[in-house]
PDB file of C-alpha atoms in Angstrom:
ATOM      1  CA  MET A1114    -208.065   5.263  20.290  1.00 43.00           C
ATOM      2  CA  ALA A1115    -205.798   4.795  23.286  1.00 50.00           C
ATOM      3  CA  ARG A1116    -202.314   6.207  23.052  1.00 60.00           C
ATOM      4  CA  MET A1117    -199.390   4.696  24.909  1.00 61.00           C
ATOM      5  CA  LYS A1118    -196.208   6.595  25.656  1.00 64.00           C
ATOM      6  CA  LEU A1119    -193.321   4.341  26.515  1.00 61.00           C
ATOM      7  CA  ILE A1120    -191.189   6.030  29.175  1.00 63.00           C
ATOM      8  CA  PRO A1121    -188.196   3.739  29.489  1.00 62.00           C
ATOM      9  CA  ASN A1122    -186.135   3.149  32.588  1.00 77.00           C
ATOM     10  CA  ARG A1123    -182.730   2.061  31.315  1.00 84.00           C
ATOM     11  CA  SER A1124    -181.892   0.079  34.446  1.00 84.00           C
ATOM     12  CA  ILE A1125    -184.849  -2.272  34.014  1.00 89.00           C
ATOM     13  CA  ILE A1126    -184.407  -2.589  30.218  1.00 91.00           C
ATOM     14  CA  GLU A1127    -180.680  -2.808  29.575  1.00 94.00           C
ATOM     15  CA  GLY A1128    -179.563  -6.337  28.731  1.00 96.00           C
ATOM     16  CA  LYS A1129    -183.060  -7.771  29.265  1.00 95.00           C
ATOM     17  CA  ARG A1130    -185.352  -9.812  27.085  1.00 97.00           C
ATOM     18  CA  ILE A1131    -188.603  -7.851  26.799  1.00 95.00           C
ATOM     19  CA  ILE A1132    -192.016  -9.258  25.888  1.00 95.00           C
ATOM     20  CA  PHE A1133    -195.018  -7.166  24.857  1.00 88.00           C
ATOM     21  CA  CYS A1134    -198.550  -8.522  24.990  1.00 93.00           C
ATOM     22  CA  ASP A1135    -201.211  -6.614  23.067  1.00 92.00           C
ATOM     23  CA  ASP A1136    -204.635  -7.120  21.556  1.00 92.00           C
ATOM     24  CA  SER A1137    -203.668  -6.499  17.928  1.00 90.00           C
ATOM     25  CA  VAL A1138    -201.168  -5.069  15.508  1.00 92.00           C
ATOM     26  CA  VAL A1139    -202.995  -2.898  13.001  1.00 90.00           C
ATOM     27  CA  ARG A1140    -200.420  -0.755  11.220  1.00 90.00           C
ATOM     28  CA  GLY A1141    -197.512  -1.426  13.577  1.00 91.00           C
ATOM     29  CA  THR A1142    -196.230   2.148  13.669  1.00 89.00           C
ATOM     30  CA  GLN A1143    -196.574   2.579  17.436  1.00 88.00           C
ATOM     31  CA  LEU A1144    -195.035  -0.836  18.084  1.00 90.00           C
ATOM     32  CA  ARG A1145    -192.104  -0.075  15.753  1.00 92.00           C
ATOM     33  CA  ASP A1146    -191.456   3.208  17.585  1.00 92.00           C
ATOM     34  CA  ASN A1147    -191.590   1.518  21.004  1.00 90.00           C
ATOM     35  CA  THR A1148    -189.340  -1.323  19.848  1.00 94.00           C
ATOM     36  CA  LYS A1149    -186.772   1.205  18.636  1.00 94.00           C
ATOM     37  CA  ILE A1150    -186.778   2.904  22.048  1.00 91.00           C
ATOM     38  CA  LEU A1151    -186.340  -0.416  23.841  1.00 92.00           C
ATOM     39  CA  TYR A1152    -183.322  -1.310  21.710  1.00 95.00           C
ATOM     40  CA  GLU A1153    -181.868   2.184  22.236  1.00 93.00           C
ATOM     41  CA  TYR A1154    -182.140   1.573  25.984  1.00 92.00           C
ATOM     42  CA  GLY A1155    -180.257  -1.683  25.680  1.00 95.00           C
ATOM     43  CA  ALA A1156    -182.926  -4.379  25.396  1.00 95.00           C
ATOM     44  CA  ARG A1157    -181.327  -7.617  24.241  1.00 97.00           C
ATOM     45  CA  ASP A1158    -184.523  -9.021  22.676  1.00 97.00           C
ATOM     46  CA  VAL A1159    -188.010  -7.684  22.009  1.00 97.00           C
ATOM     47  CA  HIS A1160    -190.765 -10.293  21.624  1.00 97.00           C
ATOM     48  CA  MET A1161    -194.425  -9.642  20.790  1.00 96.00           C
ATOM     49  CA  ARG A1162    -197.479 -11.767  21.584  1.00 97.00           C
ATOM     50  CA  ILE A1163    -200.810 -10.759  20.052  1.00 96.00           C
ATOM     51  CA  ALA A1164    -204.244 -11.805  21.336  1.00 95.00           C
ATOM     52  CA  CYS A1165    -205.893 -11.950  17.910  1.00 94.00           C
ATOM     53  CA  PRO A1166    -204.861 -13.304  14.511  1.00 96.00           C
ATOM     54  CA  CYS A1167    -203.030 -11.103  12.012  1.00 96.00           C
ATOM     55  CA  LEU A1168    -205.331  -8.563  10.357  1.00 94.00           C
ATOM     56  CA  ILE A1169    -205.211  -8.892   6.577  1.00 94.00           C
ATOM     57  CA  HIS A1170    -208.603  -7.417   5.607  1.00 90.00           C
ATOM     58  CA  PRO A1171    -209.860  -3.969   6.672  1.00 87.00           C
ATOM     59  CA  CYS A1172    -212.876  -4.092   8.965  1.00 82.00           C
ATOM     60  CA  GLU A1173    -216.095  -3.093   7.241  1.00 76.00           C
ATOM     61  CA  PHE A1174    -217.726  -1.941  10.497  1.00 76.00           C
ATOM     62  CA  LEU A1175    -215.132  -0.380  12.787  1.00 71.00           C
ATOM     63  CA  ASN A1176    -212.547   2.208  11.882  1.00 66.00           C
ATOM     64  CA  PHE A1177    -209.699   0.690  13.906  1.00 57.00           C
ATOM     65  CA  SER A1178    -208.417  -1.165  10.865  1.00 53.00           C
ATOM     66  CA  THR A1179    -209.660   1.053   8.079  1.00 52.00           C
ATOM     67  CA  SER A1180    -207.459   3.628   6.468  1.00 57.00           C
ATOM     68  CA  ARG A1181    -206.614   5.049   3.089  1.00 66.00           C
ATOM     69  CA  SER A1182    -205.455   1.645   1.866  1.00 79.00           C
ATOM     70  CA  ALA A1183    -205.524  -1.990   2.941  1.00 85.00           C
ATOM     71  CA  LEU A1184    -201.742  -1.806   2.509  1.00 86.00           C
ATOM     72  CA  ASP A1185    -201.589   0.233   5.713  1.00 88.00           C
ATOM     73  CA  LEU A1186    -202.338  -2.975   7.642  1.00 93.00           C
ATOM     74  CA  ALA A1187    -199.083  -4.610   8.758  1.00 95.00           C
ATOM     75  CA  GLY A1188    -200.201  -7.992   7.399  1.00 96.00           C
ATOM     76  CA  ARG A1189    -201.233  -6.662   3.991  1.00 95.00           C
ATOM     77  CA  LYS A1190    -198.085  -4.584   3.679  1.00 95.00           C
ATOM     78  CA  ALA A1191    -196.020  -7.717   4.321  1.00 97.00           C
ATOM     79  CA  ILE A1192    -198.047  -9.665   1.745  1.00 97.00           C
ATOM     80  CA  TYR A1193    -197.487  -6.922  -0.816  1.00 97.00           C
ATOM     81  CA  GLN A1194    -193.737  -7.062  -0.150  1.00 97.00           C
ATOM     82  CA  ILE A1195    -193.815 -10.819  -0.746  1.00 97.00           C
ATOM     83  CA  GLU A1196    -196.124 -10.873  -3.783  1.00 97.00           C
ATOM     84  CA  GLY A1197    -195.322  -7.508  -5.381  1.00 95.00           C
ATOM     85  CA  THR A1198    -199.010  -6.919  -6.106  1.00 95.00           C
ATOM     86  CA  GLU A1199    -202.234  -6.135  -4.264  1.00 90.00           C
ATOM     87  CA  ASP A1200    -204.137  -8.561  -6.486  1.00 91.00           C
ATOM     88  CA  THR A1201    -203.363 -11.896  -4.824  1.00 94.00           C
ATOM     89  CA  ASP A1202    -205.324 -14.666  -3.157  1.00 95.00           C
ATOM     90  CA  LEU A1203    -205.040 -14.112   0.596  1.00 96.00           C
ATOM     91  CA  THR A1204    -206.443 -17.483   1.684  1.00 95.00           C
ATOM     92  CA  ASP A1205    -203.108 -19.136   2.544  1.00 96.00           C
ATOM     93  CA  TYR A1206    -201.903 -16.038   4.401  1.00 97.00           C
ATOM     94  CA  ALA A1207    -204.816 -16.444   6.838  1.00 95.00           C
ATOM     95  CA  ILE A1208    -203.924 -20.070   7.639  1.00 95.00           C
ATOM     96  CA  ASP A1209    -201.604 -20.210  10.638  1.00 94.00           C
ATOM     97  CA  GLY A1210    -198.647 -22.477   9.919  1.00 94.00           C
ATOM     98  CA  SER A1211    -198.873 -22.258   6.125  1.00 97.00           C
ATOM     99  CA  ASP A1212    -195.709 -21.281   4.247  1.00 98.00           C
ATOM    100  CA  ARG A1213    -197.290 -17.993   3.150  1.00 98.00           C
ATOM    101  CA  HIS A1214    -198.461 -17.178   6.676  1.00 98.00           C
ATOM    102  CA  SER A1215    -194.949 -17.847   8.014  1.00 98.00           C
ATOM    103  CA  ALA A1216    -193.415 -15.649   5.295  1.00 98.00           C
ATOM    104  CA  MET A1217    -195.858 -12.833   6.179  1.00 98.00           C
ATOM    105  CA  ILE A1218    -194.947 -13.060   9.878  1.00 98.00           C
ATOM    106  CA  ALA A1219    -191.229 -12.999   9.014  1.00 98.00           C
ATOM    107  CA  LYS A1220    -191.761  -9.787   6.996  1.00 98.00           C
ATOM    108  CA  ILE A1221    -193.651  -8.171   9.875  1.00 97.00           C
ATOM    109  CA  ILE A1222    -190.875  -9.168  12.297  1.00 97.00           C
ATOM    110  CA  ASP A1223    -188.322  -7.525  10.004  1.00 97.00           C
ATOM    111  CA  GLU A1224    -190.445  -4.395   9.529  1.00 95.00           C
ATOM    112  CA  LEU A1225    -190.993  -3.938  13.264  1.00 95.00           C
ATOM    113  CA  THR A1226    -187.468  -5.099  14.241  1.00 96.00           C
ATOM    114  CA  LEU A1227    -188.825  -7.699  16.644  1.00 97.00           C
ATOM    115  CA  THR A1228    -186.979 -10.748  17.889  1.00 98.00           C
ATOM    116  CA  SER A1229    -190.137 -12.841  17.622  1.00 98.00           C
ATOM    117  CA  LEU A1230    -193.838 -12.390  16.950  1.00 97.00           C
ATOM    118  CA  ARG A1231    -196.718 -14.761  17.626  1.00 97.00           C
ATOM    119  CA  TYR A1232    -200.366 -14.173  16.833  1.00 97.00           C
ATOM    120  CA  GLN A1233    -203.337 -16.003  18.304  1.00 96.00           C
ATOM    121  CA  LYS A1234    -204.617 -18.728  15.974  1.00 96.00           C
ATOM    122  CA  LEU A1235    -208.096 -18.053  14.616  1.00 95.00           C
ATOM    123  CA  ASP A1236    -209.372 -21.484  15.681  1.00 95.00           C
ATOM    124  CA  ASP A1237    -208.103 -20.876  19.222  1.00 96.00           C
ATOM    125  CA  LEU A1238    -209.721 -17.421  19.341  1.00 95.00           C
ATOM    126  CA  ILE A1239    -213.044 -18.877  18.181  1.00 95.00           C
ATOM    127  CA  ALA A1240    -212.779 -21.629  20.822  1.00 97.00           C
ATOM    128  CA  ALA A1241    -212.046 -19.026  23.516  1.00 95.00           C
ATOM    129  CA  ILE A1242    -215.127 -17.015  22.513  1.00 95.00           C
ATOM    130  CA  GLY A1243    -217.215 -20.163  22.784  1.00 96.00           C
ATOM    131  CA  MET A1244    -219.506 -19.581  19.813  1.00 95.00           C
ATOM    132  CA  PRO A1245    -219.556 -21.297  16.434  1.00 93.00           C
ATOM    133  CA  LYS A1246    -217.548 -19.527  13.711  1.00 92.00           C
ATOM    134  CA  GLU A1247    -220.762 -19.137  11.695  1.00 90.00           C
ATOM    135  CA  LYS A1248    -222.061 -16.747  14.358  1.00 92.00           C
ATOM    136  CA  LEU A1249    -218.914 -14.592  14.409  1.00 92.00           C
ATOM    137  CA  CYS A1250    -217.519 -12.082  11.958  1.00 91.00           C
ATOM    138  CA  THR A1251    -213.954 -13.107  11.174  1.00 93.00           C
ATOM    139  CA  HIS A1252    -213.585 -10.973   8.059  1.00 91.00           C
ATOM    140  CA  CYS A1253    -210.577  -8.969   9.319  1.00 91.00           C
ATOM    141  CA  TRP A1254    -208.617 -12.181   9.764  1.00 93.00           C
ATOM    142  CA  ASP A1255    -209.709 -14.526   6.999  1.00 93.00           C
ATOM    143  CA  GLY A1256    -212.089 -12.552   4.779  1.00 90.00           C
ATOM    144  CA  SER A1257    -214.795 -15.174   5.223  1.00 87.00           C
ATOM    145  CA  SER A1258    -217.735 -13.354   6.765  1.00 79.00           C
ATOM    146  CA  TYR A1259    -219.705 -10.157   7.143  1.00 64.00           C
ATOM    147  CA  PHE A1260    -222.609  -9.474   9.470  1.00 60.00           C
TER     148      PHE A1260
END
């Protein structure tokens, strides 16, 4: 796992609107720590753009999104805060633009103290890959497939 150490330069951060681009938000702990530093150094806004959809299911094959509990995932933690239970249908949370998906994103924004957060839409990611969804594992994002 790559580790990033944010070494801020106050003169290029103070009063600025900052945007991060990253591949994914798994637990969000590193992002939350970096966001805190940016605000301490005077950033006016901190925006996040993510190249994949929000992870709401642990990966069955790779350990990047597995942990002691699915609730360690930023998306699942937000869902738990909304629903108050782990036993809930996650279908609507995986649909970009649904009320539940929007509520989940709002919780993640609050948790990570971001100004804004946008994830890639699953349909757009599939289109960018250029293969039919049936040939891809999208379990981490929508729980619909295993290979």
